[in-house]
Coordinates of C-alpha atoms in Angstrom, one line a residue:
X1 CA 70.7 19.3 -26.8
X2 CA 69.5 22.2 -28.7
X3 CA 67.1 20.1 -31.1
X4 CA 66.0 17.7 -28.4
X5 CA 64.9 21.0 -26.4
X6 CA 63.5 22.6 -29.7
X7 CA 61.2 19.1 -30.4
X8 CA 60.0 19.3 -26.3
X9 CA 58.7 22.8 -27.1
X10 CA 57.0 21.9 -30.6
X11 CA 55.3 19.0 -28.7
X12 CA 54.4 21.4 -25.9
X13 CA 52.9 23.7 -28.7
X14 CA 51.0 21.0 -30.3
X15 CA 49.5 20.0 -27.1
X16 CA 48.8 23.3 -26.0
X17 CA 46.8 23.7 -29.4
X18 CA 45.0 20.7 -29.0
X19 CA 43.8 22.5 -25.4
X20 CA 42.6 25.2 -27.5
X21 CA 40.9 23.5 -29.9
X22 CA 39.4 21.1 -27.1
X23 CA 38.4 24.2 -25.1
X24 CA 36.7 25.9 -27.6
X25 CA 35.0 23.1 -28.9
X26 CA 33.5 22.7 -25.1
X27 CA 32.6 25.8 -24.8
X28 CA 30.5 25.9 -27.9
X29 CA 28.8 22.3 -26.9
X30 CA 28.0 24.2 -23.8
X31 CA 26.7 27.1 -25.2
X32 CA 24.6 24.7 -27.5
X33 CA 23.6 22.8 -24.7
X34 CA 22.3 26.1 -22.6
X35 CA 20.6 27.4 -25.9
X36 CA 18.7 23.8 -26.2
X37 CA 17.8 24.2 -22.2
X38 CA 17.0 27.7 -22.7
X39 CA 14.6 27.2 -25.6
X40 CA 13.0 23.9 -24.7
X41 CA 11.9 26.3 -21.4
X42 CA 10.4 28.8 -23.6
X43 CA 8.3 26.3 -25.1
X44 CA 7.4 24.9 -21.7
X45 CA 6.2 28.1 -20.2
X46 CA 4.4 28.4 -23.6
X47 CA 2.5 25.2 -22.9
X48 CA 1.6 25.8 -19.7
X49 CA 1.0 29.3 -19.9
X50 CA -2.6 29.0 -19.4
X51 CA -2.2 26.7 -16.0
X52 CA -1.5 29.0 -13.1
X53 CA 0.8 27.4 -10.2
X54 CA 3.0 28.1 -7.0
X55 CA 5.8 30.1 -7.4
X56 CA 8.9 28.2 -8.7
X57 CA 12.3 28.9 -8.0
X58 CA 13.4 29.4 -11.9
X59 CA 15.9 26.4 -11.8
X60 CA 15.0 23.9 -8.6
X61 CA 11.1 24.3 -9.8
X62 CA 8.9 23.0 -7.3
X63 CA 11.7 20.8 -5.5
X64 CA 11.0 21.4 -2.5
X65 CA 7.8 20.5 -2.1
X66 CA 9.8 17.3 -1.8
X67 CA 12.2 18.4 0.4
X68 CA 10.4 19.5 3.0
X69 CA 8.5 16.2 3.0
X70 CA 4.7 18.2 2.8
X71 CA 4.1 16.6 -0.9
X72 CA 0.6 15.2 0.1
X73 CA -0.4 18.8 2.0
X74 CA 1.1 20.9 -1.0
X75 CA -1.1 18.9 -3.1
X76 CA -4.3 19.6 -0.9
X77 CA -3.1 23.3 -1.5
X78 CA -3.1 23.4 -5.4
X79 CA -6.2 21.7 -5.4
X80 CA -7.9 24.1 -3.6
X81 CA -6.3 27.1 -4.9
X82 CA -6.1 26.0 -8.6
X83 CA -8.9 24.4 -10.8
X84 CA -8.5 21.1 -12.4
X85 CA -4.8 21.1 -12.6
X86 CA -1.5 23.1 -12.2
X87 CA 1.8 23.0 -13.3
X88 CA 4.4 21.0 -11.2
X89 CA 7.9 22.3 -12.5
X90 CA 10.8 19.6 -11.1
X91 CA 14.0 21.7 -12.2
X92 CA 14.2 24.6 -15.0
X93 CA 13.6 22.1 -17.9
X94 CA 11.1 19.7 -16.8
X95 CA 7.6 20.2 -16.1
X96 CA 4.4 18.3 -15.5
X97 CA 0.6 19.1 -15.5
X98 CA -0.7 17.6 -12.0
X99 CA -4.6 17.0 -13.0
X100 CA -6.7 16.3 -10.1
X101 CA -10.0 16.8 -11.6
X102 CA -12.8 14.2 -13.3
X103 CA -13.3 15.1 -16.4
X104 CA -9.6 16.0 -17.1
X105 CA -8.6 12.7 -16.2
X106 CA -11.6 11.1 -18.1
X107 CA -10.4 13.3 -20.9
X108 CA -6.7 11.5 -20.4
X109 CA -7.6 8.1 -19.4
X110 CA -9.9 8.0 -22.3
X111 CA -7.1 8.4 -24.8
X112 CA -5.3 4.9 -24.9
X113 CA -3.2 5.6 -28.1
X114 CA -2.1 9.1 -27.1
X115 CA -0.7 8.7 -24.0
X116 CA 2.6 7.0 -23.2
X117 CA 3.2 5.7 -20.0
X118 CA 6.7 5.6 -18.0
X119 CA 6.6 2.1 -16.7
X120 CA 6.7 -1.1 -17.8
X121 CA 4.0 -4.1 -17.5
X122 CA 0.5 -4.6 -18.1
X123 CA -0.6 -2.1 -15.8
X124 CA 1.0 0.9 -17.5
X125 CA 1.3 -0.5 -21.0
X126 CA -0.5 1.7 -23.8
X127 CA -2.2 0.8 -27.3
X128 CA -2.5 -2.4 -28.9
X129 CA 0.2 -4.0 -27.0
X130 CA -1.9 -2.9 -23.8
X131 CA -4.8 -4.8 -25.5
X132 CA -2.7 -7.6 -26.4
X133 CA -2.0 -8.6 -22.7
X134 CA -4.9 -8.0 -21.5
X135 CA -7.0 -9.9 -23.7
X136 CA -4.3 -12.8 -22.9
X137 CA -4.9 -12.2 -18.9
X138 CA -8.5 -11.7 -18.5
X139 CA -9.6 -15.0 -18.2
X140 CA -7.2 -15.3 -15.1
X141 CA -9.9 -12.9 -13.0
X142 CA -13.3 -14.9 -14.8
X143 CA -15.3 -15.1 -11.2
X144 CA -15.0 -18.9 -12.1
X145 CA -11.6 -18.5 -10.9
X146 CA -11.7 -16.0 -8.1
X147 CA -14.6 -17.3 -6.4
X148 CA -12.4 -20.7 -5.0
X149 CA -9.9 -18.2 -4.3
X150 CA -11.8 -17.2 -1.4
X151 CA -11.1 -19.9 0.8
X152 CA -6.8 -19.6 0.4
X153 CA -7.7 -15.9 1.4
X154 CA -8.8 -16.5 4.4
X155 CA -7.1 -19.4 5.0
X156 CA -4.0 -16.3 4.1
X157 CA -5.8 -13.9 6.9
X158 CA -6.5 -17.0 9.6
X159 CA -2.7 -17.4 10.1
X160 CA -2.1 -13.9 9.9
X161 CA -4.7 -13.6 13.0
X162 CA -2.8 -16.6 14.6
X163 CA 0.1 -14.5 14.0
X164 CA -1.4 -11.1 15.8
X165 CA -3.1 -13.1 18.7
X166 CA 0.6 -14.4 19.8
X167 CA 2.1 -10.9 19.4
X168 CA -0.4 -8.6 21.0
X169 CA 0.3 -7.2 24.1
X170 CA -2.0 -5.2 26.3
X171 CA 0.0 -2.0 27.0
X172 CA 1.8 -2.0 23.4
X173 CA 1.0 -1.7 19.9
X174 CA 1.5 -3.9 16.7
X175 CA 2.7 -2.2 13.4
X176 CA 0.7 -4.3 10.8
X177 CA 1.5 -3.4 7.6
X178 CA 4.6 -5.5 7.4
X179 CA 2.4 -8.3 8.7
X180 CA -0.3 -7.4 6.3
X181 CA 2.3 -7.1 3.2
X182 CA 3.2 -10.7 4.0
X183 CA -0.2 -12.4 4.1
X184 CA -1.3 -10.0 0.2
X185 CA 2.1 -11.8 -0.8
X186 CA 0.7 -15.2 0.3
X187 CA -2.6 -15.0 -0.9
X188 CA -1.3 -13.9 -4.6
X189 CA 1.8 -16.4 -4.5
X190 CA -1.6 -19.4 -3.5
X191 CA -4.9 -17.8 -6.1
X192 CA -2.3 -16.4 -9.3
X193 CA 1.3 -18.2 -9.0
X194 CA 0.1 -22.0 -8.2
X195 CA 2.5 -22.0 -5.2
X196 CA 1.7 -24.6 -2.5
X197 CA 3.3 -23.3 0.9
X198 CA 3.3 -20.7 3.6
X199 CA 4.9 -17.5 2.2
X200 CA 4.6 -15.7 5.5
X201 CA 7.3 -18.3 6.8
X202 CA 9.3 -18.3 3.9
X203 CA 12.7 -16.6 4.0
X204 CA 12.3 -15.9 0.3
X205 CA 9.1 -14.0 0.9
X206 CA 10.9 -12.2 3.6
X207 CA 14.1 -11.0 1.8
X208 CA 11.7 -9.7 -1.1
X209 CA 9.9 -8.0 1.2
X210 CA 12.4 -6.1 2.2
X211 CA 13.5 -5.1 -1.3
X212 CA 10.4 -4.2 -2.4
X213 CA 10.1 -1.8 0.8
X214 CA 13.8 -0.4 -0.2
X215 CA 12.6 0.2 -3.8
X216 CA 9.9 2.6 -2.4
X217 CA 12.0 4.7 -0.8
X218 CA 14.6 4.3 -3.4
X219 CA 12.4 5.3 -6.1
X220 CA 10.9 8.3 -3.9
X221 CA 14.6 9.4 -3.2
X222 CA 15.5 9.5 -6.9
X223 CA 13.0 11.6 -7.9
X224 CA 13.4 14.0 -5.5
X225 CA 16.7 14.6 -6.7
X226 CA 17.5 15.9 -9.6
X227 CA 21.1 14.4 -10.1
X228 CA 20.3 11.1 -9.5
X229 CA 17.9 11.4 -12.5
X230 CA 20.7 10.3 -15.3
X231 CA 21.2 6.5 -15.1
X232 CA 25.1 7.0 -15.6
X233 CA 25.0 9.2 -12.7
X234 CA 22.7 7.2 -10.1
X235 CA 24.5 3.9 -10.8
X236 CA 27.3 5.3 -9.6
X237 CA 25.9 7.0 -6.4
X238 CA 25.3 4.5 -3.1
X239 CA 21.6 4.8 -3.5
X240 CA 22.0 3.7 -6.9
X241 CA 24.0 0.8 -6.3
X242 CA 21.6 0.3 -3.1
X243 CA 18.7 0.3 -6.0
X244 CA 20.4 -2.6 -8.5
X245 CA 20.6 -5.0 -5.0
X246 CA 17.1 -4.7 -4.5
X247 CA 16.5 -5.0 -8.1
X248 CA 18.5 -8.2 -8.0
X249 CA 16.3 -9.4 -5.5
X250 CA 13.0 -8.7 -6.3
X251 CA 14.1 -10.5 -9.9
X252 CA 15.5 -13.5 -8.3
X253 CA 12.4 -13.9 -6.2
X254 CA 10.0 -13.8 -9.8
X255 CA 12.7 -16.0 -11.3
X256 CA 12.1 -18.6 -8.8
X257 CA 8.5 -18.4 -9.4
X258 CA 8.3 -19.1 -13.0
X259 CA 11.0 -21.6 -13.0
X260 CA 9.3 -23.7 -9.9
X261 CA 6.2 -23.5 -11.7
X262 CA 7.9 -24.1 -14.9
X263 CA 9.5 -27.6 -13.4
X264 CA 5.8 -28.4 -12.0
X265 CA 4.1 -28.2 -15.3
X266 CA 6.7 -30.5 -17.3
X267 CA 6.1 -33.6 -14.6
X268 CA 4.9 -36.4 -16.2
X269 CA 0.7 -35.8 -16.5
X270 CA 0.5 -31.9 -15.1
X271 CA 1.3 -30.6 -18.6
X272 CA -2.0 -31.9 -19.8
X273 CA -3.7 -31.7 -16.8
X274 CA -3.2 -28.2 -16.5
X275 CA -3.9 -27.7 -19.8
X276 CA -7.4 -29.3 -19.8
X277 CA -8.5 -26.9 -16.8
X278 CA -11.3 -24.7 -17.9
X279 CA -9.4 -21.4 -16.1
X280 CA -5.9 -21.0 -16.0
X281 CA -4.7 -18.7 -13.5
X282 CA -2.4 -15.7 -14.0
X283 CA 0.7 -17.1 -14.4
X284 CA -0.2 -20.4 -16.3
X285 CA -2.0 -18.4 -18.6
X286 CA 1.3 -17.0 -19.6
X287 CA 3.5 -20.0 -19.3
X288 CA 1.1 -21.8 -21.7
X289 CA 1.0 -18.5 -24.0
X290 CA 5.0 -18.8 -24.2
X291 CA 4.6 -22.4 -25.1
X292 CA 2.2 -22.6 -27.5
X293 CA 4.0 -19.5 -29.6
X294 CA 7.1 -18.5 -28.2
X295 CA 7.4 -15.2 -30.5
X296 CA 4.1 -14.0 -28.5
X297 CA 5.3 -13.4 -25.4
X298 CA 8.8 -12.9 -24.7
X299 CA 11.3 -14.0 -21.7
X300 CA 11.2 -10.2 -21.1
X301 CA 8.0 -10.4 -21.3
X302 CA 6.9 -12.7 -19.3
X303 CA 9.6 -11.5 -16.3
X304 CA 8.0 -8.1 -16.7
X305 CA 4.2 -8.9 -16.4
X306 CA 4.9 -11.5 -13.6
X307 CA 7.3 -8.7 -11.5
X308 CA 4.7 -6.0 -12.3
X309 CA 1.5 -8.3 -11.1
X310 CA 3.7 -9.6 -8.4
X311 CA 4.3 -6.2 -6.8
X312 CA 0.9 -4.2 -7.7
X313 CA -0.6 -7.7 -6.4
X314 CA 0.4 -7.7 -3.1
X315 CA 1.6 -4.0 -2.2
X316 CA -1.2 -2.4 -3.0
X317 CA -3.4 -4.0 -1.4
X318 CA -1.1 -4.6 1.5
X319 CA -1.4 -0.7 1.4
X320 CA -5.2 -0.3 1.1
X321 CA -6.1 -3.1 4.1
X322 CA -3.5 -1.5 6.5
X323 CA -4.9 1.9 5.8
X324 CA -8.7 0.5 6.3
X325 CA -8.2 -1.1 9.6
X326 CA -6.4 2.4 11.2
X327 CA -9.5 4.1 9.4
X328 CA -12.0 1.8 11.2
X329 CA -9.9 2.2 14.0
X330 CA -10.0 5.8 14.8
X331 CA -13.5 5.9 13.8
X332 CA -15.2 3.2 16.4
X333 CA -18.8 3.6 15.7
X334 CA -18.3 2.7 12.0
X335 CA -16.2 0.0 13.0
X336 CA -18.9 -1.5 15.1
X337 CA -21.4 -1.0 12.8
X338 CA -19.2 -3.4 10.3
X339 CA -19.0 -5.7 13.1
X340 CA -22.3 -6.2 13.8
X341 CA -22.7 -6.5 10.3
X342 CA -20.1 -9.0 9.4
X343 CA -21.5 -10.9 12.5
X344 CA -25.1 -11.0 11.5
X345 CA -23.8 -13.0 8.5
X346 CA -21.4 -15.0 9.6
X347 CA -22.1 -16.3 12.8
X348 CA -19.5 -16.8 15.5
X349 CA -17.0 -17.9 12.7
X350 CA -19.0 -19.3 9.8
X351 CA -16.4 -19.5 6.8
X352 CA -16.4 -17.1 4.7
X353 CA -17.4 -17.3 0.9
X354 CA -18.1 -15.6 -2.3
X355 CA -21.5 -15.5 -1.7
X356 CA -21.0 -13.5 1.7
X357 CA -19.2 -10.3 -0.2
X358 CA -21.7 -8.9 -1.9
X359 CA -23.6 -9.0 1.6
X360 CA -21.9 -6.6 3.3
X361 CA -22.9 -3.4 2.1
X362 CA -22.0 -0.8 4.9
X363 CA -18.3 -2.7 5.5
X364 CA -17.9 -1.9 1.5
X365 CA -19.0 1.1 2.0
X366 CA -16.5 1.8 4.8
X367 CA -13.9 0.4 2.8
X368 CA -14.2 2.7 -0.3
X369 CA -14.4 5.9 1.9
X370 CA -10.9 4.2 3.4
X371 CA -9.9 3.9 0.1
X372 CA -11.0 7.6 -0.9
X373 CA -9.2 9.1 1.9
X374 CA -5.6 7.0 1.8
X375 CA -5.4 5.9 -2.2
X376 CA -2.8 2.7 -2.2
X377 CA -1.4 4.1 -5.7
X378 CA -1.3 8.1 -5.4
X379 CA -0.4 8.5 -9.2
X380 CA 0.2 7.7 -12.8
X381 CA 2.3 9.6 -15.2
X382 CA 1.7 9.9 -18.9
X383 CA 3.2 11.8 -21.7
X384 CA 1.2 12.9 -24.2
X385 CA 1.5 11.2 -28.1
X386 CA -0.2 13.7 -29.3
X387 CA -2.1 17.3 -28.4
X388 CA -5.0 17.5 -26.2
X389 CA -7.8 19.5 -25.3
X390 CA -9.5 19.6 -22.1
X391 CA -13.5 20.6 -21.6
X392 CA -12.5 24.0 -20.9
X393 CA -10.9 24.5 -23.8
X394 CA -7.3 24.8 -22.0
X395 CA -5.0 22.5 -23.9
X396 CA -1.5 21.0 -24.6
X397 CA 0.7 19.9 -26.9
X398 CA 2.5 16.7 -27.9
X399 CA 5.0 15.4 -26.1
X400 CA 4.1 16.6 -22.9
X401 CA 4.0 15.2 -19.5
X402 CA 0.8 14.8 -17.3
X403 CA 0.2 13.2 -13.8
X404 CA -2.9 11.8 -12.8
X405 CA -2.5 12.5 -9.0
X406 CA -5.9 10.0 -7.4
X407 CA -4.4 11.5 -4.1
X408 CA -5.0 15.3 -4.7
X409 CA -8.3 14.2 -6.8
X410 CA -9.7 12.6 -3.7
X411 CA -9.0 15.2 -1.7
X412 CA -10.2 18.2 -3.6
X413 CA -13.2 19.8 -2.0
X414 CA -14.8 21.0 -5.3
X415 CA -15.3 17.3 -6.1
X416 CA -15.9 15.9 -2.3
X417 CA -18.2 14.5 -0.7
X418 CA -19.8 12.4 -3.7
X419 CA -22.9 11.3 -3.2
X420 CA -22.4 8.3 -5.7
X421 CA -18.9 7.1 -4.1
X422 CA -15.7 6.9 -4.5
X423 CA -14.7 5.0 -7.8
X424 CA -17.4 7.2 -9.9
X425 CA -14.7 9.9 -9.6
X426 CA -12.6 8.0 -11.9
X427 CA -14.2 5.9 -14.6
X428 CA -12.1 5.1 -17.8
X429 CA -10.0 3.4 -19.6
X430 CA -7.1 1.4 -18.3
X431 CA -8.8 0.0 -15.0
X432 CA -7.2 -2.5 -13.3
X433 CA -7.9 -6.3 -14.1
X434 CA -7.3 -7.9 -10.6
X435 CA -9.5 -4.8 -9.3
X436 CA -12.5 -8.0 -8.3
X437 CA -9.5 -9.9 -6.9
X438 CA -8.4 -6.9 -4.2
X439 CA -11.3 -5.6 -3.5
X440 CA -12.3 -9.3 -2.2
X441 CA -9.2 -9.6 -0.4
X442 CA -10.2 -7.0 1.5
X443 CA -13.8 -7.5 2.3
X444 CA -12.6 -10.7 3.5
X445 CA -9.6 -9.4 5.4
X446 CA -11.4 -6.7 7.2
X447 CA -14.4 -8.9 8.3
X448 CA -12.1 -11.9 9.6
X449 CA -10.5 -8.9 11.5
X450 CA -13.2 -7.2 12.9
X451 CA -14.3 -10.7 14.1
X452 CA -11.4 -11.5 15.9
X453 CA -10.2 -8.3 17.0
X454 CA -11.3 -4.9 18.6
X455 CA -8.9 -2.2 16.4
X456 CA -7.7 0.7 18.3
X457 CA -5.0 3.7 17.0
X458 CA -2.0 4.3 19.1
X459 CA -2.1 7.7 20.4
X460 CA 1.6 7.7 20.7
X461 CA 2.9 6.6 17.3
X462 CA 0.1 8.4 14.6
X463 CA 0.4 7.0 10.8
X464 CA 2.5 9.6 8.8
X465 CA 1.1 9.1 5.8
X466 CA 3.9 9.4 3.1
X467 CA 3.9 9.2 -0.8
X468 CA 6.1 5.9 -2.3
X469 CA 5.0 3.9 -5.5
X470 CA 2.5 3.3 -3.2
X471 CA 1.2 5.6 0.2
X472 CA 3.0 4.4 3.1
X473 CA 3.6 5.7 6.2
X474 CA 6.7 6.7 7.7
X475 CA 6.5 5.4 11.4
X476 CA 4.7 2.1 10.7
X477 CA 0.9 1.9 11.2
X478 CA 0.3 1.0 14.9
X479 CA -2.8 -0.5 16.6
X480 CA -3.7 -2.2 19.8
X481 CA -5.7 -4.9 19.4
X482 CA -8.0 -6.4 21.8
X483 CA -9.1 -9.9 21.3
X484 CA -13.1 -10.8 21.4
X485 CA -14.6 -13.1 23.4

């Protein structure tokens, strides 16, 4: 009894010593850990110390600029208060430099090979492999190709109308940017994807949709906290798992893209057919790319160009059109003058076509104010590949983040109202290659709506607007609508 007591208590010993051991060896990873937080702030504060900002609370930051759901006003503020840029701190460790002035961000933008962005996909790509894809993809926006493209937009808008006409209602509203969100999704599925059908019936369309509107909140949600930053962390959370679904989905809609057209191409005579085309669109361009040298262009690859155009095709521009029509809306006499315009060209319903677009110079006009005042893509992030120095002489150092905010930019009174418009703010590199594309989607959509309808805001539900991947609103975008004779 004796020794079988005497062997529990030299196992209890051992164990107890292992505690030890295990304890101190936690509390010295700790202490490391706190030293490597505590120093990688003193370097921080050294790179920004020559970019005043709010006051941040020394370990939430600027959180709550977040929180209290004034983002896009808080930005207005540092604009106004702080020249060219200020810092943004998002907890004790992390920091970025929100720029909102020209010649920074020409400065930034004009630095390909030094700046490293946070996404994945031909828009956000950097260097040579940025170069790569777009040399492949350019040919899919030749104005060759977009100008027949015309036609399946407004054919896209038409049923859309069709759409509003049965839904109006005299004494009630219609949100629009879900209507809106399907026909962009249409139109890209018809001009870059091949696709013959109707995606504004299509369940599919529907169901990605709705992912794509969960991944915007999602991703806002995220960064606003903290916690859910680690990836072992958020996957375990509800949101997290909330995010893979809607991941899921949004994948097994591109899936069934590529494969569809994939089966299309390998009938007997489209191979060639296709092939002997003197533009390819978007997605062909790829296909062919992948079958001509498969080490060129990946399966991950391919997924992640066709998911990025796929989203930035359609949501966008879903964003910018819905955001146009509730500008023209609550300013009448500009919308009338577009009107009149758009009517003295086409008639009491003339189609529409590429020759008509560059016609319309007051309804552009109107469009790129729209477009000033309610940016579809607020920011870009970067981190820096190597030090920079700005026309001032301010600078930072390698390795260090940076956020183009378009939003705060447009909005900055220092650099407002331009005299030469709105995209002379921005020039530089890494503009976008289906910019043509958009920018005719909505010359035509605004026209085909200003000859069907009369646009008018609802007093009762005003647009919040509200910053996701792209600016959104959180009550819907509402507008009565009354048909023309």
């Amino acid at each position: 009894m004796s020794a079988s007591v005497l062997s529990v208590t030299r196992a209890l010993g051992s164990l107890s010593g292992l505690l030890q051991v295990a304890s101190v060896l936690g509390l010295v990873l700790l202490l490391l850990k706190a030293a490597q937080l505590y120093l990688h702030r003193r370097w921080l504060l050294r790179a920004v110390q020559e970019f005043p900002s709010p006051p941040s609370h020394w370990l939430l930051g600027h959180m709550h600029e977040f929180q209290k759901g004034q983002e896009l006003q808080e930005l207005q503020k540092r604009a106004e208060k702080y020249p060219c840029a200020s810092p943004r701190w998002l907890w004790g460790s992390e920091v970025s430099l929100v720029v909102y002035d020209p010649d920074y961000m020409k400065v930034i933008l004009g630095r390909s090979g030094e700046c490293k962005p946070t996404w994945y996909g031909l828009l956000l790509l950097n260097g040579e492999t940025w170069f790569q894809h777009l040399r492949r993809l350019t040919p899919a926006f030749h104005y060759d190709i977009l100008k027949p493209y015309v036609g399946l937009m407004a054919d896209s808008v038409q049923v859309m109308l069709d759409k509003w006409e049965e839904l109006r209602s005299q004494n009630s509203s219609l949100e629009i940017f879900g209507h809106i969100s399907l026909m962009t999704l249409d139109t890209l599925m018809k001009c870059a994807f091949s696709y013959q059908g109707n995606q504004q019936a299509d369940r599919f369309s529907q169901s990605y949709l709705q992912a794509i509107w969960d991944l915007n909140n999602l991703v806002y949600s995220r960064m606003s906290n903290v916690f859910y930053w680690k990836d072992i962390i958020y996957k375990l959370t509800t949101e997290g798992r909330w995010n893979q679904r809607a991941c899921q989905l949004a994948h097994q809609h591109t899936d069934r893209v590529i494969k569809l057209r994939k089966a299309q191409l390998q009938e007997e005579g489209n191979l060639e057919k296709v092939r002997s085309k003197r533009h390819l669109d978007f997605l062909d361009i790829l296909l062919f790319a992948q079958m001509e040298n498969g080490s060129s262009i990946s399966d991950k690859d391919l997924r992640a160009e066709v998911d990025t155009f796929m989203f930035e095709g359609h949501d966008t521009t879903a964003s910018g059109i819905s955001w146009i029509l509730y500008a023209l809306a609550t300013h009448t006499e500009h919308q009338q003058k577009c009107r009149e315009e758009i009517q003295s060209l086409l008639g009491d319903g003339a189609s529409i076509t590429w020759d008509h677009l560059d016609q319309m110079p007051y309804t552009t006009m109107c469009i790129k104010e729209a477009l000033r005042l309610y940016p579809p893509v607020l920011c870009v992030g970067r981190e820096l590949s190597k030090p920079i120095t700005f026309p001032d002489g301010r600078s930072l150092p390698k390795g260090f983040l940076v956020t183009l905010s378009f939003y705060a930019l447009h909005h900055n009174p220092k650099v407002w109202p331009n005299p030469e418009g709105p995209e002379s703010a921005v020039p530089g590199w890494g503009n976008c290659i289906g910019k043509q594309f958009a920018m005719n989607e909505m010359k035509v959509a605004v026209a085909l709506t200003l000859l069907r309808f009369e646009l008018a805001p609802d007093p009762f539900k005003v647009p919040v607007p509200t910053p996701r991947i792209v600016l959104m609103s959180k009550n819907g975008i509402h507008l009565h609508l009354r048909k023309l004779l």
